[in-house]
Amino acid sequence: MKMTVFGAGYLGATHAACMAELGHEVLGVDTNRGKLAKLEAGDVPFYEPGLPEVLRRNIDQGRLNFTDSYAEAAAWAKTHFIAVGTPQKKGEFGADLSYIDAVIDELVPLLTDDAVLFGKSTVPVGTAARLTTRVSQLARDVDVEVSWNPEFLREGYAVADTLHPDRLVLGTRPGGRAEQVAREIYASLIVDGVPLLVTDLATAELVKVSANAFLATKISFINAVAEVCEAAGADIAALSDAIGRDPRIGRQFLNAGIGFGGGCLPKDIRAFMARAGELGADQALTLLREVDGINMRRRTRMVEIVRAASGTLIGSRIAVLGAAFKPGSDDVRDSPALNVAGQLQLNGAAVTVYDPHAMDNSRRLFPTLDYSTSAMEACEGADSVLVLTEWPEFVSLDPTSVSDVARGRNIIDGRYCLNRQDWESAGWTYHA
Ligand SMILES: NC(=O)c1ccc[n+]([C@@H]2O[C@H](COP(=O)([O-])OP(=O)(O)OC[C@H]3O[C@@H](n4cnc5c(N)ncnc54)[C@H](O)[C@@H]3O)[C@@H](O)[C@H]2O)c1
């Protein structure tokens, strides 16, 4: 099937390449010429394991192209995915929907055939209904249907999650064509047993934000328990393993540490609270205010732990290993690691950061921090070494080699990912 994907970021570029991989003819559309030039040349402008191969294969086989021309996109297909950003509004909790509105406003008047729009971006409940009205005002003698097909991919596993999702969710209006079109698009996945869950528009929008709110709650829950463990002298890692054995609880997302970040969970729980408030259901989500508060408190707590370990932050030399919000990604949006690095620097420490894949993005966001070209270089002369993103190369660092270059002997594990015994045997004082 011919289709377009508007927005060629983490979500859109992955979706475009993976839809081509399923055999469709895909045109990716973005307003960022620099990004498009890279994609057209077969380069993924961000780090996502496995995506470059899928992108290049499908460009070479002629199933995947990119453009910044809405006219070309409108003429290309009757099926259009919308995968542009929905960031947090500046100074407010709500989501900024201006990028989605811009796609609708520019695309719909250009459509000369009936079409189905599939929203993939994460949006506040009620957005698809509002866009349906907007579309009907803009469409010129054609029937343009708005449906919502939220995305659950995880950065770092984006290709596998798109080609083998655990479920597909589709919000449609009764009697529309979207379900039939979606069944055609995802036919090979459905044959493989992936369930297609069809709901109304509002439910589909809420499925996505509720899923993210639940995951954020799980992380903040274990971090709240970690605060109690710290006060009581108990071991949060052993506790997580023990409660995670209960299938009703599950072990995933129970790793205590410096908390969640990235381009999704923080802004999605805030947008959820804001929307609930607009709907008069704000009390239902005061819980998420606490989830957000616990999460942000972890970052400050990490700074306190470093201060206590170092004696003072002023003049202290600190190596920060990790900048991405999680391993497997170069995404530094609302990264806990960079937030902690920035706070330490503001408190007078000399901070050197290293990340295997997120250096360019980090430099752009935090140009005042110092950056190294390797983990060992970052550790040179350091009084304290912090592991804030659990990249495998940091988990497997050899404590003795770090001893050879560091000045102090404080290892601070922000992700409970290091082998405490190994570090202690090499003469380090372990903090977490
Ligand atoms: N990143 C993820 O892991 C993930 C997972 C699931 C859902 N989502 C959701 O997907 C959406 C996109 O997230 P992302 O991480 O890909 O963001 P992103 O910032 O990486 O990408 C957004 C892209 O949209 C482009 N864009 C902006 N305005 C445009 C316009 N008018 N026309 C065409 N392109 C335009 C930007 O240039 C950019 O390339 C968000 O709603 C997010 O919450 C993201």
XYZ file of C-alpha atoms and ligand atoms in Angstrom:
476
model
C 0.000 0.000 0.000
C 1.157 3.575 -0.644
C 1.397 5.719 2.469
C 3.101 8.760 3.936
C 4.524 9.300 7.412
C 4.628 12.936 8.619
C 7.497 13.546 11.028
C 10.790 11.689 10.592
C 12.029 11.692 14.196
C 12.522 8.734 16.548
C 8.965 7.534 15.942
C 8.340 8.636 12.345
C 11.631 7.507 10.763
C 11.257 4.118 12.447
C 7.639 3.756 11.393
C 8.382 4.796 7.796
C 11.292 2.364 7.447
C 9.407 -0.495 9.103
C 6.263 0.013 6.990
C 8.518 -0.201 3.897
C 10.029 -3.356 5.422
C 6.501 -4.809 5.505
C 6.371 -4.217 1.739
C 4.548 -0.874 1.558
C 5.610 2.106 -0.576
C 6.377 4.840 1.906
C 7.080 8.547 1.627
C 8.511 10.119 4.800
C 7.733 13.818 5.204
C 9.540 16.275 7.448
C 10.141 20.030 7.552
C 13.769 19.606 8.677
C 15.850 19.562 5.452
C 19.030 18.527 7.280
C 17.322 15.477 8.736
C 15.835 14.551 5.357
C 19.214 14.815 3.603
C 20.691 12.322 6.083
C 17.771 9.923 5.757
C 17.843 10.115 1.953
C 21.536 9.191 2.106
C 20.678 6.153 4.241
C 21.906 7.652 7.527
C 19.677 7.603 10.592
C 20.082 11.011 12.312
C 19.835 9.396 15.754
C 21.102 6.215 17.416
C 18.718 3.301 17.060
C 20.253 -0.183 16.773
C 19.116 -2.061 13.649
C 17.338 0.898 12.048
C 20.149 1.919 9.612
C 20.030 -1.537 7.983
C 16.234 -1.442 7.543
C 16.382 2.134 6.231
C 19.111 1.427 3.655
C 17.590 -1.844 2.467
C 14.253 -0.190 1.753
C 15.749 2.925 0.131
C 17.838 0.664 -2.122
C 14.792 -1.405 -3.048
C 12.889 1.760 -3.931
C 10.115 1.382 -1.337
C 11.181 4.288 0.873
C 11.634 7.950 -0.070
C 11.637 11.254 1.762
C 10.388 14.744 0.963
C 9.583 18.103 2.509
C 6.848 18.715 -0.076
C 3.308 18.446 1.247
C 1.985 18.641 -2.329
C 4.025 15.577 -3.259
C 2.857 13.788 -0.118
C -0.815 14.625 -0.720
C -0.609 13.301 -4.278
C 1.332 10.185 -3.239
C -1.148 8.313 -1.058
C -4.590 8.017 0.482
C -3.156 6.809 3.779
C -1.210 9.241 5.954
C 0.411 8.626 9.335
C 1.045 11.568 11.649
C 4.132 11.098 13.832
C 5.250 14.659 14.613
C 6.262 15.775 18.098
C 3.874 16.672 20.924
C 6.276 18.223 23.462
C 5.327 19.833 26.756
C 4.215 23.456 26.329
C 6.714 25.959 27.705
C 5.798 26.834 31.285
C 2.689 24.621 31.298
C 1.901 20.955 31.876
C -0.201 20.520 28.720
C 0.987 19.126 25.373
C 1.913 21.461 22.525
C -0.229 20.259 19.627
C 0.857 22.958 17.187
C 2.959 20.528 15.103
C -0.005 18.194 14.611
C -2.304 21.102 13.811
C 0.259 22.356 11.265
C 0.244 18.986 9.468
C -3.564 18.940 9.311
C -3.832 22.556 8.187
C -1.318 22.141 5.393
C -2.116 18.600 4.243
C -5.900 18.375 4.243
C -6.648 21.233 1.769
C -4.255 19.542 -0.687
C -6.063 16.182 -0.670
C -7.963 15.455 -3.878
C -9.069 11.923 -2.945
C -10.781 10.381 0.062
C -8.136 9.567 2.655
C -7.537 8.053 6.079
C -5.267 9.808 8.589
C -3.707 7.633 11.289
C -2.447 9.620 14.267
C 0.565 7.922 15.867
C 1.799 10.763 18.082
C 0.876 10.669 21.760
C -1.942 13.165 22.313
C -4.336 14.273 25.056
C -7.718 12.572 24.974
C -10.126 14.490 22.750
C -7.505 15.511 20.184
C -8.723 13.136 17.459
C -12.305 14.360 17.899
C -11.149 17.977 17.651
C -9.077 17.178 14.552
C -12.072 15.427 12.968
C -13.983 18.719 13.117
C -10.986 20.678 11.840
C -10.494 18.231 8.963
C -14.137 18.448 7.889
C -13.779 22.246 7.659
C -10.573 22.028 5.605
C -11.356 19.106 3.251
C -12.373 20.117 -0.269
C -15.108 17.762 -1.513
C -13.328 14.678 -0.177
C -13.980 12.440 2.822
C -10.987 12.495 5.162
C -11.249 10.231 8.183
C -9.207 10.731 11.365
C -8.280 7.640 13.376
C -5.733 7.074 16.147
C -3.120 4.317 16.154
C -0.874 5.071 19.154
C 2.691 3.796 19.221
C 4.263 1.789 22.045
C 7.808 1.338 20.704
C 10.778 1.645 23.051
C 13.851 3.545 21.926
C 16.681 1.020 21.680
C 14.241 -1.681 20.533
C 12.254 0.421 18.072
C 12.587 -1.833 15.022
C 11.664 -5.042 16.838
C 8.818 -3.298 18.657
C 7.388 -1.982 15.359
C 7.741 -5.237 13.433
C 6.696 -7.464 16.345
C 4.475 -5.363 18.614
C 2.644 -6.983 21.529
C -0.536 -5.269 20.390
C -1.862 -2.796 17.847
C -4.423 -0.300 19.072
C -6.745 1.530 16.709
C -9.252 4.216 17.640
C -11.876 4.763 14.963
C -15.270 6.281 14.471
C -18.121 3.831 13.866
C -18.693 3.005 10.195
C -15.370 4.443 9.063
C -12.835 2.904 6.688
C -9.854 3.105 9.049
C -10.184 -0.412 10.476
C -10.238 -2.009 7.037
C -7.223 0.048 5.911
C -5.335 -0.764 9.137
C -6.036 -4.480 8.691
C -4.475 -4.230 5.225
C -1.438 -2.240 6.410
C -0.721 -4.586 9.308
C -1.939 -7.793 7.583
C 1.346 -9.662 8.001
C 1.560 -8.766 11.700
C -2.054 -9.796 12.288
C -1.396 -13.140 10.545
C 1.547 -13.585 12.933
C -0.893 -13.313 15.836
C -0.507 -9.650 16.857
C -3.897 -8.590 18.254
C -5.520 -5.496 16.700
C -7.565 -3.890 19.457
C -10.216 -1.604 17.959
C -11.690 1.068 20.208
C -13.309 4.466 19.960
C -11.031 7.460 19.425
C -10.923 8.619 23.056
C -10.074 5.160 24.393
C -7.186 4.707 21.947
C -5.717 8.058 22.981
C -6.098 7.150 26.652
C -4.591 3.673 26.240
C -1.270 5.249 25.303
C -1.094 7.873 28.044
C -2.346 5.404 30.678
C 0.338 2.900 29.682
C 3.036 5.540 30.107
C 1.507 6.787 33.353
C 1.504 3.230 34.710
C 5.174 2.679 33.819
C 6.149 6.009 35.377
C 4.177 5.096 38.510
C 5.952 1.750 38.764
C 9.372 3.430 38.585
C 8.448 6.087 41.129
C 6.879 3.470 43.390
C 10.138 1.534 43.659
C 12.077 4.778 44.083
C 9.775 5.796 46.940
C 10.399 2.405 48.551
C 14.129 2.985 47.950
C 13.908 6.153 50.038
C 12.484 4.064 52.895
C 15.109 1.352 52.371
C 17.819 3.987 52.614
C 16.361 5.300 55.877
C 15.960 1.774 57.272
C 19.263 0.351 56.031
C 17.483 -2.183 53.789
C 18.536 -3.378 50.326
C 16.274 -2.085 47.555
C 17.795 -4.325 44.856
C 17.081 -7.494 46.869
C 13.602 -6.170 47.655
C 12.885 -5.546 43.948
C 13.971 -9.073 43.057
C 11.775 -10.515 45.775
C 8.577 -8.606 44.993
C 9.202 -8.897 41.236
C 8.859 -12.682 41.487
C 5.146 -12.181 42.045
C 3.604 -12.379 38.551
C 0.997 -9.800 39.603
C 3.845 -7.346 40.166
C 6.549 -8.375 37.643
C 10.246 -7.486 37.824
C 10.398 -5.015 34.910
C 10.474 -1.297 35.683
C 11.356 -2.032 39.311
C 14.966 -0.844 39.122
C 15.550 1.845 41.703
C 17.827 4.646 40.584
C 17.826 8.227 39.402
C 14.455 7.779 37.747
C 12.836 8.195 34.367
C 13.351 10.852 31.711
C 13.368 11.092 27.930
C 10.990 12.547 25.397
C 7.908 10.611 26.552
C 7.208 9.674 30.186
C 7.757 13.076 31.875
C 5.809 15.125 29.348
C 3.117 12.463 28.935
C 2.233 12.250 32.638
C 2.127 16.051 32.840
C -0.090 16.320 29.766
C -2.329 13.598 31.259
C -2.736 15.599 34.480
C -3.415 18.795 32.525
C -6.048 17.130 30.357
C -7.731 15.449 33.322
C -7.961 18.903 34.900
C -9.591 20.364 31.787
C -12.115 17.530 31.884
C -12.913 18.182 35.552
C -11.289 14.898 36.655
C -8.119 16.418 38.118
C -8.490 14.689 41.497
C -8.151 11.312 39.804
C -4.620 12.104 38.756
C -3.138 13.897 41.774
C -1.317 10.562 42.121
C 0.762 11.478 39.052
C 1.849 14.743 40.664
C 3.442 12.583 43.377
C 4.958 10.244 40.756
C 6.546 13.272 39.065
C 7.700 14.687 42.417
C 9.332 11.421 43.547
C 11.080 11.195 40.181
C 12.503 14.713 40.300
C 13.552 14.217 43.939
C 15.841 11.348 42.854
C 17.977 13.744 40.865
C 18.468 16.098 43.818
C 19.111 13.115 46.082
C 21.887 11.936 43.754
C 23.557 15.344 44.059
C 23.347 15.050 47.867
C 24.907 11.567 47.755
C 27.800 12.891 45.653
C 28.258 15.858 47.994
C 28.349 13.562 51.032
C 30.770 11.171 49.329
C 33.095 13.928 48.123
C 33.054 16.042 51.306
C 32.446 19.131 49.184
C 31.387 19.730 45.609
C 33.341 22.942 45.187
C 36.523 22.121 43.309
C 35.656 18.415 43.248
C 36.427 16.561 39.998
C 33.581 14.339 38.920
C 33.314 11.871 36.057
C 29.741 11.356 34.835
C 29.384 8.182 32.786
C 26.177 8.328 30.787
C 24.176 11.171 29.307
C 21.355 9.464 27.378
C 18.130 9.040 29.348
C 18.602 5.286 29.010
C 21.020 2.873 27.330
C 20.350 1.964 23.703
C 19.412 5.538 22.789
C 21.111 8.874 22.128
C 18.035 10.738 23.362
C 18.944 13.320 26.014
C 15.546 14.997 26.305
C 14.894 15.480 30.027
C 17.782 13.122 30.780
C 18.261 12.463 34.527
C 22.010 11.939 33.918
C 22.532 15.343 32.308
C 20.270 16.999 34.858
C 22.463 15.621 37.679
C 25.651 16.591 35.797
C 24.319 20.132 35.373
C 23.342 20.423 39.054
C 26.772 19.213 40.165
C 28.448 21.796 37.964
C 26.197 24.563 39.294
C 27.260 23.498 42.792
C 30.912 24.117 41.972
C 32.128 20.717 40.786
C 34.294 20.242 37.683
C 32.190 17.724 35.734
C 33.367 15.650 32.766
C 30.742 13.644 30.881
C 31.107 10.663 28.586
C 28.411 8.703 26.749
C 29.019 6.184 23.948
C 26.277 7.564 21.689
C 24.799 10.775 23.073
C 27.757 13.177 22.945
C 26.536 15.393 20.096
C 23.053 15.760 21.550
C 24.523 16.447 25.018
C 26.867 19.138 23.746
C 23.952 20.843 22.029
C 21.804 20.790 25.183
C 24.527 21.427 27.807
C 27.373 23.238 26.021
C 28.933 24.361 29.314
C 29.768 20.836 30.549
C 33.121 19.238 29.716
C 33.075 16.142 27.534
C 35.529 13.268 27.078
C 36.108 10.864 24.232
C 36.116 7.724 26.408
C 35.034 6.501 29.824
C 38.633 6.181 30.970
C 39.471 9.706 29.828
C 36.466 11.039 31.776
C 37.729 9.233 34.890
C 41.234 10.728 34.679
C 41.912 12.629 37.905
C 38.316 12.205 39.116
C 37.529 12.279 42.826
C 34.193 10.537 42.247
C 32.960 8.411 39.344
C 29.202 8.380 38.694
C 27.412 5.836 36.515
C 24.145 7.498 35.538
C 23.135 5.557 32.409
C 23.555 1.784 32.507
C 25.344 1.266 29.158
C 26.928 -2.234 29.066
C 30.426 -0.726 28.724
C 29.977 1.059 32.064
C 28.479 -2.009 33.763
C 31.546 -4.015 32.720
C 34.165 -1.349 33.573
C 37.208 -2.843 35.242
C 37.558 -1.140 38.659
C 41.315 -1.740 38.748
C 41.846 0.059 35.431
C 39.746 2.977 36.675
C 41.908 3.036 39.844
C 44.952 3.593 37.608
C 43.607 6.918 36.299
C 41.260 8.291 38.989
C 42.358 10.448 41.947
C 39.632 9.480 44.430
C 37.923 6.186 45.176
C 34.204 6.999 45.223
C 32.046 5.017 42.831
C 28.444 6.192 42.757
C 25.954 3.888 41.094
C 22.913 5.860 39.934
C 21.299 2.833 38.299
C 22.060 -0.094 40.639
C 23.854 -1.684 37.727
C 27.399 -2.260 39.042
C 28.855 -5.225 40.872
C 29.400 -3.688 44.304
C 31.765 -6.416 45.445
C 34.086 -5.991 42.456
C 34.435 -2.275 43.133
C 34.870 -2.692 46.869
C 37.516 -5.397 46.369
C 39.446 -2.944 44.172
C 39.480 -0.419 47.027
C 36.547 1.755 46.016
C 33.839 3.068 48.330
C 30.517 2.148 46.741
C 27.488 4.474 47.048
C 24.024 4.048 45.506
N 10.366 8.509 20.810
C 9.642 7.479 21.231
O 10.162 6.492 21.742
C 8.130 7.505 21.097
C 7.401 6.332 21.357
C 6.020 6.364 21.240
C 5.381 7.547 20.940
N 6.110 8.679 20.714
C 5.403 9.910 20.364
O 5.667 10.171 19.002
C 5.654 11.579 18.757
C 6.951 11.975 18.081
O 8.010 11.723 18.984
P 9.523 11.639 18.512
O 10.288 11.136 19.656
O 9.617 10.936 17.199
O 9.840 13.210 18.269
P 10.989 13.860 17.390
O 11.156 15.239 17.894
O 12.158 12.933 17.316
O 10.381 13.923 15.903
C 9.385 14.801 15.490
C 9.650 15.142 14.013
O 8.539 15.870 13.493
C 9.050 16.820 12.570
N 8.042 17.851 12.313
C 7.666 18.891 13.110
N 6.695 19.606 12.517
C 6.453 19.004 11.316
C 5.534 19.262 10.264
N 4.671 20.285 10.323
N 5.542 18.447 9.194
C 6.401 17.407 9.112
N 7.284 17.107 10.086
C 7.291 17.898 11.177
C 10.316 17.323 13.256
O 11.179 17.972 12.342
C 10.882 16.019 13.793
O 11.753 15.394 12.875
C 5.414 12.216 20.130
O 4.041 12.440 20.284
C 5.867 11.156 21.090
O 5.267 11.286 22.357
C 7.472 8.686 20.767
